[in-house]
Coordinates of C-alpha atoms in Angstrom, one line a residue:
G1 CA 118.7 132.5 102.6
A2 CA 119.6 128.9 103.4
A3 CA 116.3 128.4 105.2
M4 CA 114.4 129.7 102.1
V5 CA 116.4 127.3 99.9
A6 CA 115.6 124.4 102.2
R7 CA 111.9 125.2 102.2
A8 CA 111.8 125.5 98.5
L9 CA 113.7 122.1 98.2
W10 CA 111.3 120.5 100.6
A11 CA 108.3 121.8 98.6
L12 CA 109.8 120.4 95.3
L13 CA 110.5 117.0 97.0
A14 CA 106.9 116.9 98.5
A15 CA 105.5 117.5 95.0
L16 CA 107.7 114.8 93.6
R17 CA 106.3 112.4 96.2
A18 CA 102.8 113.1 95.2
G19 CA 103.4 113.3 91.4
W20 CA 105.4 110.0 91.4
C21 CA 102.6 108.3 93.1
L22 CA 100.2 109.3 90.4
L23 CA 102.4 108.6 87.6
P24 CA 102.6 105.8 89.0
Q25 CA 105.7 104.1 90.2
S26 CA 106.3 100.9 88.4
G27 CA 108.7 99.2 90.8
Y28 CA 107.3 96.2 92.9
L29 CA 109.1 96.1 96.2
H30 CA 107.5 93.0 97.8
P31 CA 104.2 91.0 97.5
D32 CA 103.2 92.2 101.0
E33 CA 102.6 95.7 99.5
F34 CA 99.5 94.2 97.7
F35 CA 98.6 91.0 99.6
Q36 CA 98.3 92.7 103.2
A37 CA 95.6 95.1 102.3
P38 CA 94.6 96.0 98.6
E39 CA 94.2 92.5 97.3
V40 CA 92.1 91.4 100.2
M41 CA 89.8 94.5 100.1
A42 CA 89.4 94.3 96.3
G43 CA 87.9 90.9 96.9
D44 CA 85.7 91.9 99.7
I45 CA 84.5 95.3 98.6
L46 CA 84.7 95.2 94.8
N47 CA 84.0 91.5 94.4
L48 CA 87.1 90.9 92.2
Q49 CA 89.0 87.8 91.7
V50 CA 91.9 87.9 94.0
Y51 CA 94.3 85.7 95.9
Y52 CA 93.7 85.7 99.7
P53 CA 97.0 85.1 101.6
W54 CA 97.0 82.7 104.4
E55 CA 97.2 85.4 107.0
F56 CA 93.6 86.4 106.1
L57 CA 92.1 82.9 106.1
S58 CA 89.6 82.2 108.8
N59 CA 91.5 79.2 110.1
S60 CA 94.8 81.2 110.5
P61 CA 94.1 84.9 111.0
C62 CA 97.4 86.7 111.7
R63 CA 96.5 90.2 110.4
T64 CA 94.0 92.7 111.7
V65 CA 91.3 93.7 109.2
V66 CA 90.9 97.2 110.7
F67 CA 93.7 99.0 108.9
P68 CA 93.0 97.4 105.5
L69 CA 89.4 98.5 105.9
M70 CA 90.4 102.0 106.9
T71 CA 92.9 102.5 104.0
S72 CA 92.4 100.3 100.9
G73 CA 88.9 99.5 101.9
V74 CA 87.9 103.2 102.1
T75 CA 89.5 104.1 98.7
Y76 CA 87.8 101.1 97.0
W77 CA 84.5 101.9 98.5
V78 CA 84.8 105.5 97.2
I79 CA 85.6 104.5 93.6
K80 CA 82.8 101.8 93.8
S81 CA 80.3 104.5 94.9
L82 CA 81.4 107.0 92.2
Q83 CA 80.8 104.2 89.5
Q84 CA 77.5 103.2 91.0
L85 CA 76.3 106.9 91.1
D86 CA 77.3 107.3 87.4
I87 CA 79.7 110.1 88.3
C88 CA 82.5 108.1 86.8
S89 CA 81.5 105.4 84.2
S90 CA 84.8 103.4 84.4
C91 CA 86.2 104.3 87.9
I92 CA 87.3 100.9 88.5
N93 CA 90.3 99.9 86.5
S94 CA 93.9 98.7 87.0
Y95 CA 95.1 102.3 87.4
T96 CA 92.7 103.4 90.1
L97 CA 92.9 99.9 91.8
L98 CA 96.6 100.5 92.1
V99 CA 97.0 104.3 92.7
S100 CA 94.0 105.0 95.0
P101 CA 95.3 103.2 98.1
R102 CA 98.9 104.4 97.4
L103 CA 97.6 108.0 97.1
L104 CA 95.9 107.7 100.6
F105 CA 99.2 106.3 102.0
T106 CA 101.2 109.2 100.3
I107 CA 98.8 111.7 101.9
F108 CA 99.4 110.0 105.3
S109 CA 103.2 110.0 104.7
F110 CA 103.1 113.7 105.4
I111 CA 102.5 112.8 109.0
L112 CA 106.2 112.1 109.0
D113 CA 107.0 115.6 107.8
Y114 CA 104.6 117.1 110.5
S115 CA 106.3 115.0 113.1
V116 CA 109.8 116.0 112.1
Y117 CA 108.9 119.7 112.0
R118 CA 107.4 119.4 115.6
L119 CA 110.2 117.3 117.0
A120 CA 113.3 118.9 115.4
P121 CA 113.4 122.0 117.9
F122 CA 112.9 119.8 120.9
W123 CA 115.8 117.3 120.0
G124 CA 118.1 120.2 118.9
A125 CA 117.9 119.6 115.1
D126 CA 117.5 122.1 112.3
P127 CA 113.7 121.7 111.3
W128 CA 114.2 122.4 107.6
K129 CA 117.5 120.5 107.2
A130 CA 115.7 117.4 108.8
L131 CA 112.6 117.9 106.4
V132 CA 114.9 118.0 103.4
L133 CA 116.8 114.8 104.6
L134 CA 113.4 113.2 105.1
A135 CA 111.7 114.2 101.9
G136 CA 114.9 113.5 99.8
S137 CA 115.3 109.9 101.1
Y138 CA 114.2 107.2 98.6
V139 CA 112.7 105.4 101.7
T140 CA 110.2 108.2 102.0
L141 CA 109.7 108.5 98.2
V142 CA 109.2 104.9 97.6
F143 CA 108.4 102.8 100.8
Y144 CA 106.2 105.4 102.4
T145 CA 104.0 105.7 99.4
R146 CA 103.3 102.0 99.4
T147 CA 100.6 100.0 101.1
F148 CA 102.8 98.2 103.6
T149 CA 101.9 97.6 107.2
N150 CA 105.5 98.7 107.8
T151 CA 104.5 102.1 106.5
L152 CA 101.6 102.4 109.0
E153 CA 104.0 101.2 111.7
G154 CA 106.4 104.1 110.9
L155 CA 103.6 106.6 110.9
L156 CA 102.3 105.4 114.3
F157 CA 105.9 105.5 115.7
A158 CA 106.2 109.1 114.5
L159 CA 102.8 110.0 116.3
L160 CA 104.1 108.3 119.4
M161 CA 107.4 110.2 119.4
V162 CA 105.4 113.4 119.0
Q163 CA 103.3 112.5 122.1
V164 CA 106.1 111.6 124.4
S165 CA 108.3 114.5 123.5
S166 CA 107.0 117.0 125.9
R167 CA 106.8 120.7 124.9
K168 CA 107.4 123.8 126.9
S169 CA 104.3 125.6 128.0
S170 CA 104.5 129.4 128.4
G171 CA 108.3 129.1 128.7
R172 CA 108.0 127.7 132.3
S173 CA 107.1 124.1 132.8
A174 CA 106.8 121.1 130.4
E175 CA 103.3 120.0 129.3
A176 CA 102.6 116.4 130.2
P177 CA 102.1 114.1 127.3
S178 CA 98.6 112.6 126.8
S179 CA 98.5 109.3 128.5
S180 CA 95.2 108.4 126.7
L181 CA 96.6 109.0 123.2
I182 CA 99.7 107.2 124.0
G183 CA 97.6 104.1 125.0
V184 CA 95.6 104.3 121.9
I185 CA 98.7 104.7 119.6
T186 CA 100.6 101.9 121.2
T187 CA 97.8 99.3 121.1
A188 CA 96.8 100.2 117.5
G189 CA 100.5 99.8 116.6
F190 CA 100.6 96.5 118.3
F191 CA 97.5 95.2 116.3
N192 CA 98.9 96.5 113.1
R193 CA 102.3 94.7 113.7
P194 CA 103.3 93.3 117.1
T195 CA 106.9 94.4 116.3
F196 CA 105.7 97.9 117.0
L197 CA 106.5 97.2 120.6
A198 CA 110.2 97.2 119.7
F199 CA 109.8 100.7 118.4
A200 CA 107.5 101.7 121.3
L201 CA 109.8 100.5 124.0
M202 CA 112.2 103.6 124.2
P203 CA 109.5 106.2 123.7
L204 CA 107.3 104.6 126.4
L205 CA 110.3 104.5 128.8
Y206 CA 111.0 108.2 128.1
W207 CA 107.4 109.0 128.7
A208 CA 107.5 107.0 132.0
G209 CA 110.7 108.8 133.1
F210 CA 109.2 112.2 132.3
I211 CA 106.0 111.4 134.4
V212 CA 108.1 110.3 137.3
D213 CA 110.4 113.3 137.2
S214 CA 107.6 115.9 136.8
Q215 CA 104.9 114.5 139.0
K216 CA 105.4 114.6 142.8
S217 CA 102.0 113.1 143.8
I218 CA 101.5 109.3 143.6
K219 CA 97.8 110.0 142.8
T220 CA 98.8 111.8 139.6
L221 CA 101.1 108.9 138.6
I222 CA 98.3 106.4 139.1
N223 CA 95.9 108.7 137.1
H224 CA 98.3 108.7 134.1
L225 CA 98.8 104.9 134.4
L226 CA 95.0 104.3 134.5
K227 CA 94.3 106.5 131.5
F228 CA 96.9 104.6 129.6
I229 CA 95.6 101.2 130.5
L230 CA 91.9 102.0 129.9
C231 CA 92.5 103.6 126.6
A232 CA 94.7 100.7 125.6
C233 CA 92.0 98.1 126.7
F234 CA 89.3 100.0 124.8
T235 CA 91.3 100.2 121.6
A236 CA 92.1 96.5 122.0
F237 CA 88.4 95.7 122.3
V238 CA 87.6 97.6 119.2
F239 CA 90.3 95.6 117.2
I240 CA 89.3 92.2 118.6
T241 CA 85.5 92.8 118.1
A242 CA 86.2 93.8 114.4
D243 CA 88.5 91.0 113.7
T244 CA 86.1 88.5 115.3
F245 CA 83.2 89.7 113.2
Y246 CA 85.3 89.6 110.0
F247 CA 87.0 86.3 110.4
T248 CA 84.2 84.2 112.0
S249 CA 81.2 85.9 110.4
V250 CA 79.6 86.3 113.8
S251 CA 76.3 88.2 113.6
L252 CA 73.9 89.1 116.3
D253 CA 71.1 87.6 114.4
N254 CA 72.8 84.2 114.5
L255 CA 73.5 84.7 118.1
Y256 CA 69.9 85.3 119.0
S257 CA 68.5 82.8 116.5
T258 CA 66.9 80.8 119.3
N259 CA 64.6 82.1 122.0
K260 CA 66.5 80.2 124.7
S261 CA 69.8 82.3 124.1
S262 CA 70.5 84.4 127.1
L263 CA 73.0 87.1 127.4
I264 CA 75.4 84.8 129.0
D265 CA 75.1 82.3 126.1
V266 CA 75.8 85.1 123.7
I267 CA 78.9 86.2 125.6
V268 CA 80.2 82.6 125.7
Q269 CA 79.6 82.1 122.0
I270 CA 81.5 85.4 121.3
H271 CA 84.3 84.3 123.6
D272 CA 84.7 80.9 121.9
K273 CA 85.1 82.6 118.5
M274 CA 87.3 85.5 119.7
V275 CA 90.0 86.4 117.3
V276 CA 93.2 88.1 118.7
T277 CA 95.3 88.4 115.5
P278 CA 98.6 89.7 117.4
F279 CA 98.7 86.6 119.4
N280 CA 98.3 84.3 116.4
F281 CA 101.0 86.5 114.6
L282 CA 103.4 86.0 117.5
S283 CA 102.6 82.3 117.9
Y284 CA 103.6 81.8 114.3
N285 CA 106.7 84.0 114.1
L286 CA 108.2 82.9 117.4
N287 CA 108.5 79.4 115.8
P288 CA 112.0 79.2 114.2
H289 CA 110.7 76.7 111.7
N290 CA 108.0 79.0 110.4
L291 CA 110.4 81.9 110.1
A292 CA 112.8 79.6 108.1
L293 CA 110.1 79.1 105.5
H294 CA 110.2 82.9 104.8
G295 CA 114.1 83.0 104.7
S296 CA 116.7 83.0 107.5
H297 CA 119.4 85.5 107.7
P298 CA 122.4 86.2 110.0
R299 CA 121.5 88.2 113.1
V300 CA 123.7 91.1 111.9
T301 CA 121.9 91.6 108.6
H302 CA 119.9 94.6 110.0
F303 CA 123.1 96.2 111.2
T304 CA 125.5 95.5 108.4
V305 CA 123.3 95.3 105.3
N306 CA 119.7 96.5 105.6
G307 CA 120.5 99.7 107.6
V308 CA 123.1 100.6 104.9
M309 CA 120.8 99.6 102.0
L310 CA 117.9 101.9 103.3
F311 CA 119.8 104.9 104.8
G312 CA 123.4 104.7 103.4
I313 CA 125.9 107.0 105.0
L314 CA 123.5 108.2 107.7
H315 CA 123.3 104.7 109.1
I316 CA 127.1 104.4 109.1
L317 CA 127.5 107.9 110.8
A318 CA 125.0 106.8 113.4
I319 CA 126.9 103.6 114.2
G320 CA 130.2 105.7 114.5
A321 CA 128.5 108.2 116.8
G322 CA 127.0 105.4 118.8
F323 CA 130.4 103.8 119.4
K324 CA 132.0 107.2 120.4
M325 CA 129.2 107.9 122.9
L326 CA 129.4 104.3 124.3
K327 CA 133.1 104.7 124.8
K328 CA 132.6 108.1 126.5
Y329 CA 130.0 106.8 128.9
V330 CA 132.0 103.7 129.7
H331 CA 134.9 106.0 130.5
Q332 CA 132.8 108.2 132.7
L333 CA 131.4 105.2 134.4
M334 CA 134.8 103.9 135.3
L335 CA 135.9 107.4 136.5
V336 CA 132.9 107.8 138.7
R337 CA 133.4 104.3 140.3
W338 CA 137.1 105.0 140.8
C339 CA 136.5 108.4 142.4
Y340 CA 133.3 107.8 144.4
R341 CA 133.2 104.1 144.8
G342 CA 129.6 104.0 143.5
L343 CA 127.5 103.8 140.5
P344 CA 126.2 107.0 138.8
G345 CA 122.5 107.4 138.7
L346 CA 120.8 106.5 135.3
L347 CA 119.7 109.6 133.4
V348 CA 116.2 108.5 132.5
H349 CA 114.9 111.9 131.1
S350 CA 117.6 113.3 128.8
E351 CA 117.4 115.2 125.6
G352 CA 119.5 115.2 122.5
S353 CA 121.8 112.8 120.7
P354 CA 122.2 110.0 123.2
T355 CA 118.4 109.5 123.5
L356 CA 117.9 109.7 119.7
L357 CA 120.4 107.1 119.2
L358 CA 118.7 104.9 121.7
F359 CA 115.4 105.4 119.8
Y360 CA 117.3 104.3 116.6
F361 CA 119.4 101.4 118.0
A362 CA 117.2 99.8 120.5
P363 CA 114.5 98.7 118.0
L364 CA 117.3 97.7 115.6
A365 CA 118.8 95.4 118.3
F366 CA 115.4 94.0 119.2
L367 CA 114.5 93.1 115.6
S368 CA 118.0 91.6 115.1
L369 CA 116.9 88.9 117.6
F370 CA 114.8 87.3 114.8
S371 CA 116.4 85.3 112.0
H372 CA 114.0 86.6 109.4
Q373 CA 115.3 90.2 108.5
E374 CA 114.0 92.3 105.6
P375 CA 115.0 95.9 104.9
R376 CA 111.4 97.1 105.1
F377 CA 111.2 96.1 108.7
L378 CA 113.5 99.1 109.6
I379 CA 111.8 102.0 107.6
P380 CA 110.1 103.4 110.8
L381 CA 113.7 104.2 112.0
I382 CA 114.1 107.0 109.4
L383 CA 112.4 109.4 111.9
P384 CA 115.0 109.4 114.7
L385 CA 117.8 109.1 112.1
V386 CA 117.0 112.1 110.3
L387 CA 116.6 114.1 113.5
F388 CA 120.0 112.9 114.7
S389 CA 121.6 113.6 111.3
A390 CA 120.1 117.1 111.1
S391 CA 121.9 118.2 114.4
P392 CA 124.7 120.8 113.8
N393 CA 128.0 119.5 112.3
R394 CA 126.5 116.2 111.1
A395 CA 126.2 114.8 107.6
G396 CA 126.9 118.3 106.1
K397 CA 130.0 117.2 104.2
W398 CA 128.3 114.1 102.8
K399 CA 125.6 115.9 100.8
L400 CA 126.8 114.7 97.4
L401 CA 127.0 111.2 98.5
I402 CA 123.5 111.3 100.2
V403 CA 122.0 112.8 96.9
L404 CA 123.6 110.1 94.7
F405 CA 122.6 107.2 97.1
N406 CA 119.0 108.4 97.2
L407 CA 118.8 108.8 93.4
L408 CA 120.2 105.3 92.9
G409 CA 117.8 103.9 95.5
A410 CA 114.8 105.7 93.9
L411 CA 115.8 104.4 90.5
L412 CA 116.4 100.9 91.6
F413 CA 113.4 100.3 93.9
G414 CA 110.9 102.8 92.3
C415 CA 111.6 101.9 88.8
L416 CA 113.6 98.8 88.0
H417 CA 112.9 96.3 90.8
Q418 CA 110.3 93.9 89.3
G419 CA 109.3 97.1 87.3
G420 CA 107.7 95.3 84.3
L421 CA 105.0 93.4 86.3
I422 CA 102.7 96.2 87.0
P423 CA 102.7 97.7 83.5
C424 CA 102.2 94.0 82.3
L425 CA 99.0 93.7 84.3
F426 CA 97.8 97.0 83.0
H427 CA 98.4 95.8 79.5
L428 CA 96.7 92.5 80.1
E429 CA 93.7 94.3 81.8
Q430 CA 93.2 96.4 78.7
L431 CA 93.4 93.4 76.5
I432 CA 90.9 91.4 78.5
H433 CA 88.4 94.2 78.6
S434 CA 88.9 95.4 75.1
P435 CA 85.8 95.9 72.9
A436 CA 86.9 92.8 70.8
S437 CA 86.9 90.7 73.8
S438 CA 83.6 91.9 75.0
S439 CA 81.8 91.3 71.7
H440 CA 83.4 87.8 71.2
P441 CA 84.0 86.2 74.5
R442 CA 87.4 84.7 74.9
H443 CA 89.2 82.5 77.4
Y444 CA 92.6 83.8 78.7
T445 CA 95.3 81.7 80.4
L446 CA 97.9 83.9 82.0
L447 CA 101.0 82.0 83.2
F448 CA 103.5 83.9 85.3
A449 CA 107.0 82.5 85.9
H450 CA 110.0 83.8 87.7
T451 CA 108.2 87.0 88.8
Y452 CA 106.8 88.2 92.1
M453 CA 103.3 87.1 92.9
P454 CA 101.0 88.9 90.5
P455 CA 98.2 90.9 92.4
R456 CA 95.1 89.4 90.5
S457 CA 92.9 92.5 91.5
L458 CA 94.7 94.6 88.9
L459 CA 93.2 92.5 86.2
N460 CA 89.8 93.8 87.3
I461 CA 88.1 90.4 86.8
K462 CA 84.8 89.8 88.7
K463 CA 84.4 86.6 90.9
T464 CA 81.6 85.6 88.6
D465 CA 83.8 85.6 85.4
V466 CA 85.3 82.4 84.5
H467 CA 87.1 83.3 81.3
V468 CA 90.4 84.3 82.8
E469 CA 92.7 81.8 84.5
V470 CA 95.8 82.9 86.3
I471 CA 98.7 80.4 87.1
D472 CA 101.6 81.5 89.2
M473 CA 104.6 79.2 88.7
A474 CA 106.8 81.4 90.9
G475 CA 110.5 80.2 90.4
A476 CA 109.7 76.8 88.8
G477 CA 112.6 74.9 87.3
E478 CA 113.0 74.5 83.6
E479 CA 111.6 70.9 83.6
T480 CA 108.5 71.8 85.5
L481 CA 107.9 75.1 83.5
C482 CA 108.3 73.3 80.2
Q483 CA 106.0 70.5 81.2
T484 CA 103.4 73.0 82.2
V485 CA 103.7 75.0 79.0
Q486 CA 103.6 71.8 76.7
Q487 CA 100.6 70.6 78.6
R488 CA 98.7 73.9 78.0
A489 CA 99.8 74.0 74.3
S490 CA 98.5 70.5 73.7
S491 CA 95.2 71.3 75.4
F492 CA 94.2 74.1 73.0
T493 CA 90.5 73.2 72.5
C494 CA 88.7 76.3 71.4
S495 CA 89.3 78.9 68.7
N496 CA 89.0 81.8 71.1
C497 CA 91.4 80.5 73.7
H498 CA 94.5 82.5 74.3
I499 CA 97.5 81.5 76.4
F500 CA 100.0 84.2 77.5
I501 CA 103.3 83.3 79.2
I502 CA 104.9 86.2 81.3
I503 CA 108.6 85.7 82.0
P504 CA 111.7 87.9 82.5
G505 CA 114.1 88.3 79.6
T506 CA 116.9 86.7 81.7
V507 CA 114.7 83.4 81.6
R508 CA 113.6 83.9 78.0
A509 CA 116.0 81.2 76.7
T510 CA 114.4 78.6 78.9
I511 CA 111.1 78.9 77.0
T512 CA 112.7 78.3 73.7
K513 CA 113.8 74.9 74.8
C514 CA 110.3 73.8 75.5
G515 CA 109.4 73.0 71.9
V516 CA 106.6 75.6 71.6
S517 CA 106.1 78.5 69.2
F518 CA 104.8 82.0 69.9
K519 CA 102.8 84.2 67.5
N520 CA 103.2 87.4 69.5
E521 CA 105.8 88.9 71.7
T522 CA 105.6 92.0 73.8
L523 CA 108.5 93.4 75.7
I524 CA 107.9 95.6 78.7
F525 CA 110.9 97.7 79.8
P526 CA 112.4 98.1 82.5
H527 CA 112.2 94.9 84.6
L528 CA 115.0 93.9 86.9
S529 CA 114.7 90.5 88.6
M530 CA 117.2 90.0 91.5
E531 CA 116.3 86.3 91.7
D532 CA 117.2 85.9 88.0
P533 CA 119.8 88.7 87.5
P534 CA 121.1 89.7 84.2
Q535 CA 124.7 88.6 83.3
I536 CA 127.1 91.4 83.0
P537 CA 128.7 90.2 79.6
V538 CA 125.2 90.0 78.2
L539 CA 124.4 93.5 79.4
S540 CA 127.4 95.0 77.7
S541 CA 126.3 93.4 74.4
G542 CA 123.4 94.7 72.2
N543 CA 121.0 92.5 74.0
W544 CA 120.8 94.4 77.2
R545 CA 117.3 95.7 76.7
S546 CA 116.0 92.1 76.4
Q547 CA 117.9 91.2 79.7
L548 CA 116.2 94.1 81.5
G549 CA 112.7 93.4 80.2
L550 CA 109.7 91.3 80.9
Y551 CA 108.2 89.4 78.1
I552 CA 104.5 88.6 77.3
L553 CA 104.5 85.7 75.0
E554 CA 101.4 84.5 73.3
L555 CA 101.4 80.8 72.5
N556 CA 100.7 79.7 69.0
R557 CA 98.2 77.0 68.3

């Protein structure tokens, strides 16, 4: 009966995951969910006006183009093809531009569910209890349905754990993991995000320990190692080749443009232009000054803040269990040394809670070495955590707290956090492409202030169109903001010019000090800006809706 209830609950939560993606979710977690894949591919494939982040510029390539092409690139190519074939006359719009890549990631997110179902028996966890914990987590519902490189990192980590966790074959011996697949997954994860090595470290050590324990022949060990290295090198070659051609625009026609070019000349030219994005990524991020530009945090932020913010009581229970096990092993170590005057052997290939805790805390400790620490960096750790928490006699009495925590997280990050910006772009896209605008060309200036960076691709403006100008003022101060607004107001030169200012309700009073008037106001609710949070006394008054909204203000002539 309990198993049937758990299965029904998981099916309901899985349907919620897919349905909420299609709704769509209005929360805006971080600019990287747009600017590390969809925005770039919208410019390359759909020829839309976009903002290319510095990581994708040819003079500083730090992100591989392979995964953006395989995800957002594929979905955009599909909707472009449907429109060209007249199967769908208006396939390309703000909704499909937002939802199609997210839907693909949502489908991919069920790799997590498959991995949990496969791994739970091996690690002594209840499969359906683990699946409910996974599917009910707001991290799965919100983060794993977004186009983050961290999402792909979590999926590759899950596949790696499935590969290294050997399964019993015919009830006798353990089946050896596939060294080739492990090599491919590890290298692909490294090119997606070099931090993947932090997550891969313990699974690779576990795999190495299993190979050493189960194989008696040195020839077999070398065979496994060679398969791993060869497949890793081949995968790296594919990524390097794709990135080199993308970032340097190298083509075979250009290489063979002169009759004197020999094969050696061609190889030398390719080598000189070779792009290895993970090395550029590491070179940039290992510089403390560069990390400080993105924000510096105390080294304990992941342990004390981010882990709790993402996983709640499950993170706290894991820390408690970790301290208990550490105390137990230290006690055993002292006892063995006192009794036998020697060190106990290291248990390399073990199963159960101690190893799962290492799979959770080793990457956490490694990522804590860097000063820039964001919660999304930890989302791959949901897999070992739910497997650990779904073991018998764990997390059972905390059910109500877990449910309330994830409801709050889903509401905050899935709906409220910067939640007005995406609906605002939908509204502006409809306005710009309205029949009235099409029959009488108008010029639009869209000025965003105190919001996250707006993904320009959602406005669905072709690169050849010059009638829309987007200005991102970020967190500009009052003086700079007013100066820009007044300058735009005084430069009204055409009757069909329209200037819109998009600003959170918490900063609405600032605009009134700029000495300009507005003829139209549109309030989009809800919108919570943590950079400009609402004041509690104002929220308790009748003005709370304005404080939790995003304004679209049309400047008067």
